[in-house]
CSV table of C-alpha atoms in Angstrom, one decimal:
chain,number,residue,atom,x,y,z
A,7,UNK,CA,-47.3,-45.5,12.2
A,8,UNK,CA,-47.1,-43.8,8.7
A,9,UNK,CA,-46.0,-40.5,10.3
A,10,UNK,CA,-43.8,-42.3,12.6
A,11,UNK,CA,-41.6,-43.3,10.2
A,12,UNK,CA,-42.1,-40.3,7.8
A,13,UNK,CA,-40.3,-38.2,10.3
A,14,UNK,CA,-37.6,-41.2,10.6
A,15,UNK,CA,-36.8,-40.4,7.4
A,16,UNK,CA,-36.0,-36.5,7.3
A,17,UNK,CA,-34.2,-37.2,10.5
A,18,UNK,CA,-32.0,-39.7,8.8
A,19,UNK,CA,-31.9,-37.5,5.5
A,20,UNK,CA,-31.3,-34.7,7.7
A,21,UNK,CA,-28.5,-35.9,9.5
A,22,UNK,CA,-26.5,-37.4,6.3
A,23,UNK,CA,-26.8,-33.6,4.8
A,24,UNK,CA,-25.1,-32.4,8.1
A,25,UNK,CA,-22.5,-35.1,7.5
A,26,UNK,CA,-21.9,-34.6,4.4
A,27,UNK,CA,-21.5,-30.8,5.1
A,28,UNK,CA,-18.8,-31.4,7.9
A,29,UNK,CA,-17.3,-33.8,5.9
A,30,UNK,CA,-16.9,-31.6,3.5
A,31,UNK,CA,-15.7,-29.1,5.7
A,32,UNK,CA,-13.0,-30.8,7.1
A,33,UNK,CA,-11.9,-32.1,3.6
A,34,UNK,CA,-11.3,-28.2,2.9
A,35,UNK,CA,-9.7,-27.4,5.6
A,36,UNK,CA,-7.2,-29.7,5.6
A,37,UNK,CA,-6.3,-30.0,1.8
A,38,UNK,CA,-6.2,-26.4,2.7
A,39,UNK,CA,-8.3,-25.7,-1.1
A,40,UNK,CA,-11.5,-24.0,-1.2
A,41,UNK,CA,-13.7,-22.4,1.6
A,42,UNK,CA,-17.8,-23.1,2.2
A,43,UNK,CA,-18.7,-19.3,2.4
A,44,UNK,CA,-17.4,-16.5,-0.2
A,45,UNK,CA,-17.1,-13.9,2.6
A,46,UNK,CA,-14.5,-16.3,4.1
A,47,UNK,CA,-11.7,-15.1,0.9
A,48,UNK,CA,-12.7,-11.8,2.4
A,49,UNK,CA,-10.9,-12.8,5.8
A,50,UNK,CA,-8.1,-14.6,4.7
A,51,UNK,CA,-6.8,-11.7,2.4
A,52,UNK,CA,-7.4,-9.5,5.6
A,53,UNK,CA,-5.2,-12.1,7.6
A,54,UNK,CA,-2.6,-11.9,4.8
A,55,UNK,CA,-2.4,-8.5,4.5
A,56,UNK,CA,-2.9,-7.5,8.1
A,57,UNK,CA,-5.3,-5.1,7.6
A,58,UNK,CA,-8.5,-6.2,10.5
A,59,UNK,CA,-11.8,-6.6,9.7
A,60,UNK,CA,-13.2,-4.9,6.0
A,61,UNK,CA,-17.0,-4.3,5.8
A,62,UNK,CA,-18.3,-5.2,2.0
A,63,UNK,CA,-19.1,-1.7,0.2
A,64,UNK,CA,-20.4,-3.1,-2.7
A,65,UNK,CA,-19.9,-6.9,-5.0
A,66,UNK,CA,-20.9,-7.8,-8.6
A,67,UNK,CA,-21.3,-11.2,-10.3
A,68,UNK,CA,-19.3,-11.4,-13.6
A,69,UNK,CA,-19.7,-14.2,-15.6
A,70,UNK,CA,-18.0,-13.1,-18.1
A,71,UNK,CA,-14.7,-13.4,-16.5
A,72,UNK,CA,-15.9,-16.9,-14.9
A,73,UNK,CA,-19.5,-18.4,-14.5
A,74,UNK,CA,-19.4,-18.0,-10.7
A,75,UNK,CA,-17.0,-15.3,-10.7
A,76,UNK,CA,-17.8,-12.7,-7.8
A,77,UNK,CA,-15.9,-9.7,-7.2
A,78,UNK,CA,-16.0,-7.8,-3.4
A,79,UNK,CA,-15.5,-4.3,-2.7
A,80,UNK,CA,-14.2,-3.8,0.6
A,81,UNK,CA,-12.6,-1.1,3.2
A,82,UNK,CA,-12.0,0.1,6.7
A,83,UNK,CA,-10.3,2.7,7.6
A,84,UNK,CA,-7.1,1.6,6.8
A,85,UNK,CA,-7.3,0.2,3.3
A,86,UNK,CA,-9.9,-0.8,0.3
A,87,UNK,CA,-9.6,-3.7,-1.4
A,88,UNK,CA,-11.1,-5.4,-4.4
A,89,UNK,CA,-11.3,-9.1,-4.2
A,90,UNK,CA,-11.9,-11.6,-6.8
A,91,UNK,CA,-13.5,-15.0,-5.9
A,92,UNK,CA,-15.1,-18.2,-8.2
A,93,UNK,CA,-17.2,-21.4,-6.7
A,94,UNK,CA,-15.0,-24.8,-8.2
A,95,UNK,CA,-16.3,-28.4,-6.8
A,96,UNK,CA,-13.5,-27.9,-4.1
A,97,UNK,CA,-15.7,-24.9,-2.7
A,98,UNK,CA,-14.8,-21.0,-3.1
A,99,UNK,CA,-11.3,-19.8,-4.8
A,100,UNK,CA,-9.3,-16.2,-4.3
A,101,UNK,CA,-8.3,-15.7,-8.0
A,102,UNK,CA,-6.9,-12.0,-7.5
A,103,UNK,CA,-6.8,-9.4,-4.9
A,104,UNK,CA,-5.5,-5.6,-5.0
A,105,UNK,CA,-5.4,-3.5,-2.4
A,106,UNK,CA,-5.4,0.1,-1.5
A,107,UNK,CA,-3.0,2.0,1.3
A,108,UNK,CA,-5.3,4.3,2.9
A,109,UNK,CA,-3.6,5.3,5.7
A,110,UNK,CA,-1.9,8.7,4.2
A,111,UNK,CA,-4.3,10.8,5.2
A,112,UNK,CA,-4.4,11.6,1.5
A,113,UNK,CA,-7.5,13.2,-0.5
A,114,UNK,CA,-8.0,10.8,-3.0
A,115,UNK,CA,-7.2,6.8,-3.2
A,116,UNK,CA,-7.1,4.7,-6.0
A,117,UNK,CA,-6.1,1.9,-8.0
A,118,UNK,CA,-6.4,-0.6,-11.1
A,119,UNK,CA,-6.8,-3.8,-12.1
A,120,UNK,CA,-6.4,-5.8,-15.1
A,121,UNK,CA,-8.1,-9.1,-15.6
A,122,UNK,CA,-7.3,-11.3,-19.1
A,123,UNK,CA,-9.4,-14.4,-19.4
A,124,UNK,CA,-7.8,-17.3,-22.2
A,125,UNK,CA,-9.7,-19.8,-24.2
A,126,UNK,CA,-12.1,-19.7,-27.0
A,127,UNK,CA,-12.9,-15.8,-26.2
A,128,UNK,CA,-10.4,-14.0,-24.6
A,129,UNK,CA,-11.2,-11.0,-23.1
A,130,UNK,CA,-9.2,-8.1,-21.0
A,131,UNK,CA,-11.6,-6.6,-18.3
A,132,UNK,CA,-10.3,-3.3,-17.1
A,133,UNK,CA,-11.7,-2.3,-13.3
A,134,UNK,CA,-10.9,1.3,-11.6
A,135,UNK,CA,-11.6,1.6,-7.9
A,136,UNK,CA,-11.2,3.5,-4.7
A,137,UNK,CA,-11.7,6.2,-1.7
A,138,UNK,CA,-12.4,10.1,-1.9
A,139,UNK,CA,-11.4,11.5,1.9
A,140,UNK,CA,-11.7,15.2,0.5
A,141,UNK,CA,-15.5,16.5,1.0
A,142,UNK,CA,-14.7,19.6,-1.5
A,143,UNK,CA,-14.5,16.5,-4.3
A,144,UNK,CA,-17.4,16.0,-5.8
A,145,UNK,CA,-16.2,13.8,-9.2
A,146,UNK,CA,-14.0,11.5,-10.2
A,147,UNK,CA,-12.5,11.1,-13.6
A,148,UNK,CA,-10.3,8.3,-15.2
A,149,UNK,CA,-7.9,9.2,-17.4
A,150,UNK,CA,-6.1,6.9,-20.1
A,151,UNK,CA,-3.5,7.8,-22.5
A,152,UNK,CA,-1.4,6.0,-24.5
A,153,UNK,CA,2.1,6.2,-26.5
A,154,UNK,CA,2.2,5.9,-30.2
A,155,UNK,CA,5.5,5.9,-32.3
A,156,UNK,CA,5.0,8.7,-35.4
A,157,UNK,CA,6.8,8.3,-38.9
A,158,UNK,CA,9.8,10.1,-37.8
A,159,UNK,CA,10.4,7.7,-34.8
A,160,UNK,CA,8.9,10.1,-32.0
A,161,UNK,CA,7.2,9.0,-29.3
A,162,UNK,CA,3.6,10.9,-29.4
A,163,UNK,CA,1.3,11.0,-26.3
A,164,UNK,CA,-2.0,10.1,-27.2
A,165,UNK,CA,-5.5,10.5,-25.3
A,166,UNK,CA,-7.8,7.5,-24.7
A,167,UNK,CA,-10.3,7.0,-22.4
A,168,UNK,CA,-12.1,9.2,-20.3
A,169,UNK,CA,-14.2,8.0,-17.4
A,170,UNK,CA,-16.4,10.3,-15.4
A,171,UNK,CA,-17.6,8.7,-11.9
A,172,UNK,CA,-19.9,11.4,-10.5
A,173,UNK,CA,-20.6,11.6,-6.6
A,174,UNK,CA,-24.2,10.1,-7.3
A,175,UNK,CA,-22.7,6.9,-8.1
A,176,UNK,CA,-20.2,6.7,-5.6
A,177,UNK,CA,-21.5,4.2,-2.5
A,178,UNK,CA,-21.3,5.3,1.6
A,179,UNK,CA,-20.1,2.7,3.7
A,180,UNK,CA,-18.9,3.4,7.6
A,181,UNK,CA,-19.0,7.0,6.5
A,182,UNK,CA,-16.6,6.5,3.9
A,183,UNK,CA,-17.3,6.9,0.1
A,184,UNK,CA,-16.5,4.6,-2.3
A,185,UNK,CA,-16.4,4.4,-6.1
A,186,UNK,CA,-15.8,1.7,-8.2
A,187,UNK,CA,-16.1,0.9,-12.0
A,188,UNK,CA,-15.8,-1.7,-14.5
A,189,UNK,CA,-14.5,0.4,-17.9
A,190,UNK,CA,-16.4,0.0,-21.2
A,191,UNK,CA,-14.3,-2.1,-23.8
A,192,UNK,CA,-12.0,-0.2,-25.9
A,193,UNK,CA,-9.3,-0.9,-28.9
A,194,UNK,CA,-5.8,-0.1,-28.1
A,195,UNK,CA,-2.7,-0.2,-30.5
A,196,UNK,CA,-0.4,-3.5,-30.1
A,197,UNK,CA,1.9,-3.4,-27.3
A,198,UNK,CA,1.2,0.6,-26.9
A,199,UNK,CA,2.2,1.9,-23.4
A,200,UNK,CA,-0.7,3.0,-21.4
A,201,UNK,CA,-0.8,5.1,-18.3
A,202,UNK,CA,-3.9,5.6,-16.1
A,203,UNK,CA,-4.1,8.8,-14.1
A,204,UNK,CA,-7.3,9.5,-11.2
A,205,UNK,CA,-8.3,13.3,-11.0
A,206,UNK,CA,-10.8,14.4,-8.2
A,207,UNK,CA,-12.4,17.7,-9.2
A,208,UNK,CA,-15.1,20.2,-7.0
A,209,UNK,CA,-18.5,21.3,-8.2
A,210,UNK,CA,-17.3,23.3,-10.4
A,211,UNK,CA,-15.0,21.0,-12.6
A,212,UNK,CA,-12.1,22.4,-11.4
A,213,UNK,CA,-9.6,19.7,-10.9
A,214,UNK,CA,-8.2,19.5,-7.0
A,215,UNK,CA,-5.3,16.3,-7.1
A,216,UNK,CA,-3.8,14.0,-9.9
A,217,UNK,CA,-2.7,10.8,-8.9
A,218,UNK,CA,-0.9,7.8,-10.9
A,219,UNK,CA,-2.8,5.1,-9.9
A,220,UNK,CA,-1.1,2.1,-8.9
A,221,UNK,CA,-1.2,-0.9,-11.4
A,222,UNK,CA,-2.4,-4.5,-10.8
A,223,UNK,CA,-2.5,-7.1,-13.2
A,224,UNK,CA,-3.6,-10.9,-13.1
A,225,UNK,CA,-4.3,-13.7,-16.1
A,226,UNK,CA,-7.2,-16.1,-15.4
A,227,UNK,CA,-7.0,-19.3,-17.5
A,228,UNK,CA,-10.1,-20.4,-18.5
């Protein structure tokens, strides 16, 4: 008898969890808020961009940004695309997406992206990322310089950063390669102009293609 109604009981428990989870569900869907999965941002900014089915190359938890904050790295043949998600109460939020073109038949893709949290500590997290097509390059380097204003009003070219991502880090996914980088904090002048360049080199150092890379920049409020 004991064990009779034992298993009564996780039946009933059992099926309010699996009501409570459609009702949830269903709640989502049509207030058309969050989603029950994280991979599920993943397909609706491949929907909205029209790009097919990504495979994740990579992902990374940064808390620093927000305390569930996940970020996706992403690509197929036609694009690459880094994808920012955070859990709320309402279920799993898209808080930025940037994309890459990768249909150029080009050596080298790239692109930035700028994320600024607000509150107590606010913080600017810089994140460089992309696709190397060319097998002769073997490194990529991030370059950031910046624009100062000397005593005579001139507008002087200054070098910042430099960011070596060696072919041992990148990551292989669907016989693609993949790098991706979060950069270390640095100090930059107020309102200085900054421009971010992406240089593939060989074996040797020797430096194949330059690109611009492509800006993106989002605010998160804390």
């Amino acid at each position: 008898m004991k064990k009779t109604k034992l298993r009564s009981r996780r039946r009933t428990a059992l099926r309010r969890i699996l009501i409570a989870a459609a009702a949830y569900l269903i709640v989502t869907c049509v207030l058309g808020t969050g989603v029950f999965f994280p991979t599920q941002i993943i397909r609706q900014n491949e929907e909205r961009h029209g790009t097919g089915r990504t495979s994740i190359v990579a992902w990374d938890w940064e808390p620093e940004i927000h305390q569930t904050q996940m970020l996706y790295l992403t690509g197929n043949e036609h694009v690459t695309f880094l994808i920012g998600s955070y859990w709320t109460f309402l279920g799993w939020m898209s808080n930025f997406t940037s994309a890459v073109d990768c249909s150029k038949e080009e050596p080298l893709y790239a692109s930035q992206i700028s994320v600024s949290t607000f509150g107590r500590n606010p913080k600017d997290f810089f994140y460089y990322y992309g696709r190397v097509d060319d097998p002769e390059i073997r490194c990529v380097e991030i370059r950031v310089e910046y624009i100062t204003i000397g005593d005579n009003g001139e507008m002087i070219m200054q070098k910042g950063q430099r960011i070596v991502i060696p072919e041992s880090s990148w990551m292989e996914k669907d016989g693609r390669q993949y790098f991706y980088i979060r950069a270390p904090e640095a100090t930059w002048p107020i309102d200085c102009a900054k421009y971010v360049y992406v240089v593939g080199c060989d074996a040797e150092g020797k430096e194949l293609v330059q690109l611009d890379m492509a800006d993106h920049s989002y605010r998160y409020f804390e």
